[in-house]
mmCIF file of C-alpha atoms in Angstrom:
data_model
loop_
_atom_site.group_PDB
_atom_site.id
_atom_site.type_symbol
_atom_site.label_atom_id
_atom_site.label_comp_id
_atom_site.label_asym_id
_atom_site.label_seq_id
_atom_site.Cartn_x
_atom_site.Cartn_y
_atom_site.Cartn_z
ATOM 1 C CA UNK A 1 0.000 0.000 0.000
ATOM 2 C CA UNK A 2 1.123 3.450 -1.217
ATOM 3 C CA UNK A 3 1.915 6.476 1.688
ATOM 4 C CA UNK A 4 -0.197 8.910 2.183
ATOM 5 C CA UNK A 5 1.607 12.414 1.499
ATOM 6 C CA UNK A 6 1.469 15.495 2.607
ATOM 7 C CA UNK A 7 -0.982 17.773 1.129
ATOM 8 C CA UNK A 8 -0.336 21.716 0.172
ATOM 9 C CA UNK A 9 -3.450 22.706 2.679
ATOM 10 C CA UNK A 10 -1.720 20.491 5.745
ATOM 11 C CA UNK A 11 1.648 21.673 5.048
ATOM 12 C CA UNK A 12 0.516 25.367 5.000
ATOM 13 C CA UNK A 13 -1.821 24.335 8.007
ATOM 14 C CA UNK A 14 1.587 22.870 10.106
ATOM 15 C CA UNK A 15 3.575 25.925 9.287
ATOM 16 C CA UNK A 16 0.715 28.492 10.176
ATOM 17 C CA UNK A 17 0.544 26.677 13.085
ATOM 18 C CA UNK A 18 4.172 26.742 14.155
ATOM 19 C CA UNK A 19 4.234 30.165 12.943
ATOM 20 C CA UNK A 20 1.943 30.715 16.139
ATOM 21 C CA UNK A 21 4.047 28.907 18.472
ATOM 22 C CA UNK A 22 6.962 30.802 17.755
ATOM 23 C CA UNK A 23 5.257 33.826 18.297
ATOM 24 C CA UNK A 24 3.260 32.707 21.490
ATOM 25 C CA UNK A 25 6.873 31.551 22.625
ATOM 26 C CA UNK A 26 8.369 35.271 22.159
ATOM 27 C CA UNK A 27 5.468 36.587 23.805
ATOM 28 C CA UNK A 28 5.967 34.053 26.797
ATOM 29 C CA UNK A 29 9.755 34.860 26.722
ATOM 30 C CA UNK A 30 9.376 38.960 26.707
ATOM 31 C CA UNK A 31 6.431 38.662 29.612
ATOM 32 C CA UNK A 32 8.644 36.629 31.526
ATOM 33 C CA UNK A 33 12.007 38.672 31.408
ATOM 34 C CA UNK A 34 9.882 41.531 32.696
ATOM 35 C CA UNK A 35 8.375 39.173 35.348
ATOM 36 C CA UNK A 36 12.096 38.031 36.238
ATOM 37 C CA UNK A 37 13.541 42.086 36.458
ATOM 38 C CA UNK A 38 10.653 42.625 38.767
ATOM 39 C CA UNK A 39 11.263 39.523 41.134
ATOM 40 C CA UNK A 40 14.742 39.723 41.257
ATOM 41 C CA UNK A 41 15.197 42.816 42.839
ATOM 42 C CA UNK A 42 12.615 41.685 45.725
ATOM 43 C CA UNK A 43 14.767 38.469 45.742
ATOM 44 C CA UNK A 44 18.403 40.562 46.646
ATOM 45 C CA UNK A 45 16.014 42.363 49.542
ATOM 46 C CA UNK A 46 14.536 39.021 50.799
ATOM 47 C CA UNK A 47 18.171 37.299 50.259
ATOM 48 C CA UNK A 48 19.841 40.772 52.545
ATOM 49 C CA UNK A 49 17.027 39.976 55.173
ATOM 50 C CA UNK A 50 17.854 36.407 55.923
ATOM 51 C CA UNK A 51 21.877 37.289 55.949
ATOM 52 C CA UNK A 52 21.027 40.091 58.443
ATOM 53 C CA UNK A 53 18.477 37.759 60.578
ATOM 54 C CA UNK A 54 21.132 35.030 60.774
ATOM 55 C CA UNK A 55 23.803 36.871 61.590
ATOM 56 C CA UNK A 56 21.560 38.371 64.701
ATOM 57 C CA UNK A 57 20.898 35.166 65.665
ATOM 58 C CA UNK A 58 24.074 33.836 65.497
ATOM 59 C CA UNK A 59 25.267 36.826 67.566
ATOM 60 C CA UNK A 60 22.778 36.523 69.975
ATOM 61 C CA UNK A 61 22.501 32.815 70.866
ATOM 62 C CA UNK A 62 25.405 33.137 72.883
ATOM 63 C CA UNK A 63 28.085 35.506 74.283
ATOM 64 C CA UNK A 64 30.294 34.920 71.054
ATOM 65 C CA UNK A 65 33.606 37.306 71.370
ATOM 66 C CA UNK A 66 34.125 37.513 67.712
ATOM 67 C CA UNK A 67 30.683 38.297 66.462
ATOM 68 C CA UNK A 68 29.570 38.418 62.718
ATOM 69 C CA UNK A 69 29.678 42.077 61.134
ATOM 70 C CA UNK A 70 26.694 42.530 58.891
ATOM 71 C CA UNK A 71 26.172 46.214 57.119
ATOM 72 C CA UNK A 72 23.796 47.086 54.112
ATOM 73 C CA UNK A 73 24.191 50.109 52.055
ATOM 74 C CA UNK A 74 21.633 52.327 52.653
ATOM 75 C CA UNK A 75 19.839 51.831 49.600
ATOM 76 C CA UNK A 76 19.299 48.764 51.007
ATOM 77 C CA UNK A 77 17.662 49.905 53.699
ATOM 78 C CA UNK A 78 15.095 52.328 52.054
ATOM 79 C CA UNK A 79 14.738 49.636 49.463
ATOM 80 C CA UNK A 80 15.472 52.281 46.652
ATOM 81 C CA UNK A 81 15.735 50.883 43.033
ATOM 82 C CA UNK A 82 16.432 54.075 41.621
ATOM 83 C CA UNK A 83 18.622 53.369 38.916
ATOM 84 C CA UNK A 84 22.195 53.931 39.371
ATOM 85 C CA UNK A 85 21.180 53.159 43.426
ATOM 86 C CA UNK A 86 23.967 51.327 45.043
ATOM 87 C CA UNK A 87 22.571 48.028 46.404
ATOM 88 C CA UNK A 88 24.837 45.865 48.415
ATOM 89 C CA UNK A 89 25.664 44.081 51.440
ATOM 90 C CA UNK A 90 28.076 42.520 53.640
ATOM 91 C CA UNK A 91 28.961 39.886 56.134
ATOM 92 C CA UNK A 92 32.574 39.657 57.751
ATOM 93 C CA UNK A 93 34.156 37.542 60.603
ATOM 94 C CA UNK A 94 38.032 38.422 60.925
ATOM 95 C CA UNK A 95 39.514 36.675 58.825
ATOM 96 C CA UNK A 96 36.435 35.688 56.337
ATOM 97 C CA UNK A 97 34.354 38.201 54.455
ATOM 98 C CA UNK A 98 31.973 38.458 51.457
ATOM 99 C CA UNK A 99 30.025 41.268 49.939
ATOM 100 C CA UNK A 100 26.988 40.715 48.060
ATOM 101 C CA UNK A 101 25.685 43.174 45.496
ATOM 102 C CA UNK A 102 22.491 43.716 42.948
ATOM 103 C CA UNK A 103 23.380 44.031 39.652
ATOM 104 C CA UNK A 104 22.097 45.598 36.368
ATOM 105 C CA UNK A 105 22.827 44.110 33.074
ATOM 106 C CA UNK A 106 22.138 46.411 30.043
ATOM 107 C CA UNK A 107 21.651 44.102 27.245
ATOM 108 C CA UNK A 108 21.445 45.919 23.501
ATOM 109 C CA UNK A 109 17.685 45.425 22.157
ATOM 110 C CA UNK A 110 16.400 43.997 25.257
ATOM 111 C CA UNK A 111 15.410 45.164 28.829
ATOM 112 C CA UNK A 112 17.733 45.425 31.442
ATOM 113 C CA UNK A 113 18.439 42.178 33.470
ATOM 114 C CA UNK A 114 19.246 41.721 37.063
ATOM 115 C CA UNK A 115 21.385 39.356 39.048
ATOM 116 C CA UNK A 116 22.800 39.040 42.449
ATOM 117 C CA UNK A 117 26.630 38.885 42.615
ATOM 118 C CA UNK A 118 29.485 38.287 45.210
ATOM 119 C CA UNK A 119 32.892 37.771 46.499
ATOM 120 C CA UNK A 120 34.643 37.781 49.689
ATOM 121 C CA UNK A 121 38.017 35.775 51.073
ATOM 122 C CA UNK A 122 37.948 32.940 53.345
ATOM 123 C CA UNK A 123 40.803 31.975 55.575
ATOM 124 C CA UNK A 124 44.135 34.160 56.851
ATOM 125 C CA UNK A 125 46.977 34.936 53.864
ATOM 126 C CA UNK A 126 48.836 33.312 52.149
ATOM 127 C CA UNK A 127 46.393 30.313 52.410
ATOM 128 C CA UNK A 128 43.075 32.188 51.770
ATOM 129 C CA UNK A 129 40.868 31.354 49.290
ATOM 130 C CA UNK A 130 39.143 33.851 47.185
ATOM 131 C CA UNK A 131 35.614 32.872 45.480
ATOM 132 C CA UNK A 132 32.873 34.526 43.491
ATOM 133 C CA UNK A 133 29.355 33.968 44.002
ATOM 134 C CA UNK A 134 26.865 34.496 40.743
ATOM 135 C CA UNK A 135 22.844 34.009 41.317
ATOM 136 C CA UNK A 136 20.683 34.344 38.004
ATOM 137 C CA UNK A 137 17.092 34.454 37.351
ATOM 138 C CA UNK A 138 16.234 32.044 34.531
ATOM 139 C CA UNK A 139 12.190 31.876 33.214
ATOM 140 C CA UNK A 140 11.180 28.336 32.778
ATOM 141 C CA UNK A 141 7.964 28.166 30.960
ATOM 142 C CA UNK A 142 5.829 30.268 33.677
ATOM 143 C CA UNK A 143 8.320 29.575 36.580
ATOM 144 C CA UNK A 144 11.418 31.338 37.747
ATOM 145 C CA UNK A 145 14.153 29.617 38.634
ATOM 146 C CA UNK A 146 17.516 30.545 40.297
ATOM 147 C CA UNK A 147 20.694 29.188 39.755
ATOM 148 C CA UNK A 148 23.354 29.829 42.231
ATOM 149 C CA UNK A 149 27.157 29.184 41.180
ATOM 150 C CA UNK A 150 30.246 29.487 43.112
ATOM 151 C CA UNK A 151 33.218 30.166 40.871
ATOM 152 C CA UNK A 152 31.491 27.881 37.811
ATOM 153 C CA UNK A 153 30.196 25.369 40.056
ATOM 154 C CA UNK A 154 26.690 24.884 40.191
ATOM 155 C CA UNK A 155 25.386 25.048 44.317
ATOM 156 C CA UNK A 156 22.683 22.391 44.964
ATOM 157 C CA UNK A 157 21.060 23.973 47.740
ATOM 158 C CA UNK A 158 17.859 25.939 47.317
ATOM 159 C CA UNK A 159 18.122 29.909 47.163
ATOM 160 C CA UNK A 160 15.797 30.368 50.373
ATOM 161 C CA UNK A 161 18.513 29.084 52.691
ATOM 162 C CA UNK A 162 21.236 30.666 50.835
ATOM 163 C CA UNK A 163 21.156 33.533 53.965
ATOM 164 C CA UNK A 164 21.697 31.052 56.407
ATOM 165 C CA UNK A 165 24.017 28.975 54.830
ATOM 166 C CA UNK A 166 26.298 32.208 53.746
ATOM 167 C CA UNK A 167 26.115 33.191 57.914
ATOM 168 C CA UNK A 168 27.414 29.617 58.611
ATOM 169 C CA UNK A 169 30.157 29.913 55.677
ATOM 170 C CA UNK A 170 31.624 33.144 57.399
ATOM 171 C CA UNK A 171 31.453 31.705 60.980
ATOM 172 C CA UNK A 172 33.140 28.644 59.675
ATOM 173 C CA UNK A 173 35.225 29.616 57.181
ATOM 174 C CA UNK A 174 34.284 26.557 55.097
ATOM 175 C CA UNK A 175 33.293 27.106 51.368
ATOM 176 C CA UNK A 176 31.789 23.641 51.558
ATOM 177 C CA UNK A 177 28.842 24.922 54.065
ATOM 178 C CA UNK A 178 26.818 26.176 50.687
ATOM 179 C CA UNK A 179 25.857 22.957 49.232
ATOM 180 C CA UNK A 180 24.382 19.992 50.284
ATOM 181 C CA UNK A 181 27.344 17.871 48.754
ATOM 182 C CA UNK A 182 30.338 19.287 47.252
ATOM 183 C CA UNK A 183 31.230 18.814 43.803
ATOM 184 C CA UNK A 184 34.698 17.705 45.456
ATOM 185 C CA UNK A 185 33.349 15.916 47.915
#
């Protein structure tokens, strides 16, 4: 028995059709980059407010004699997201430190894009280790997801204990204290 083929109506049928999904798809894409640029922001203030809670309750669970610094720029504070406004914050224990910031990414033909980035030093010179700390917003279908990274490697704990788990990091002085497992380990 012959195959059936594919008639001019269906194929122009198929390609009107995926004509549609593309554009549906770039409709989906733009709605959620401006859904991500307006969550992100509220995600660096949420993200400031667990660092700050820890480190109070670290510093107040006992009479610790080096306690954990925390300080906020005062953008922070207000919550201003004036552009140009200089959001960051940062958590020290002599000799470990890190300094989170919000960042804007122009991008040419497209909005701006936000993303929360880090660094800090853990351990006393010569044998400290430096590290950089990278959170981005990434629209999946009609979800937001965040990926964390530490210098390129992927953290596998979720972003609403990242506070905590940063408080713990500068107590310690153990990189490890982010994930859940290593990717040494």
């Amino acid at each position: 028995m012959a195959e059936k083929h594919t008639t001019l109506e269906e194929l122009a049928r198929a390609e009107a059709t995926a004509l549609k999904q593309r554009e549906q798809a770039k409709l989906d894409y733009i709605a959620g980059q401006e859904r991500l640029c307006a969550e992100m922001p509220e995600r660096f203030f949420a993200l400031a407010k667990q660092i700050r809670e820890g480190t109070r309750r670290f510093n107040g669970a006992a009479d610790i004699q080096r306690p954990v610094q925390y300080q906020e720029s005062p953008a922070v504070t207000i919550r201003l997201l004036e552009p140009g406004a200089e959001l960051h914050v940062s958590i020290a224990r002599t000799p470990n430190e890190c300094t989170l910031a919000l960042r804007t990414m122009t991008r040419t033909g497209g909005s701006d894009s936000f993303l929360i980035e880090g660094f800090g030093t853990l351990g006393v010179p010569p044998t400290h280790e430096r590290f950089s700390l990278r959170v981005d917003g990434i629209v999946r279908g009609r979800e937001i997801a965040y990926r964390t990274t530490i210098d390129g490697q992927k953290v596998d704990s979720e972003i609403d204990e990242l506070g905590d788990r940063l408080v713990m990091m500068i107590v310690t002085g153990q990189l490890a204290r982010l994930w859940n497992t290593p990717p040494w380990a």
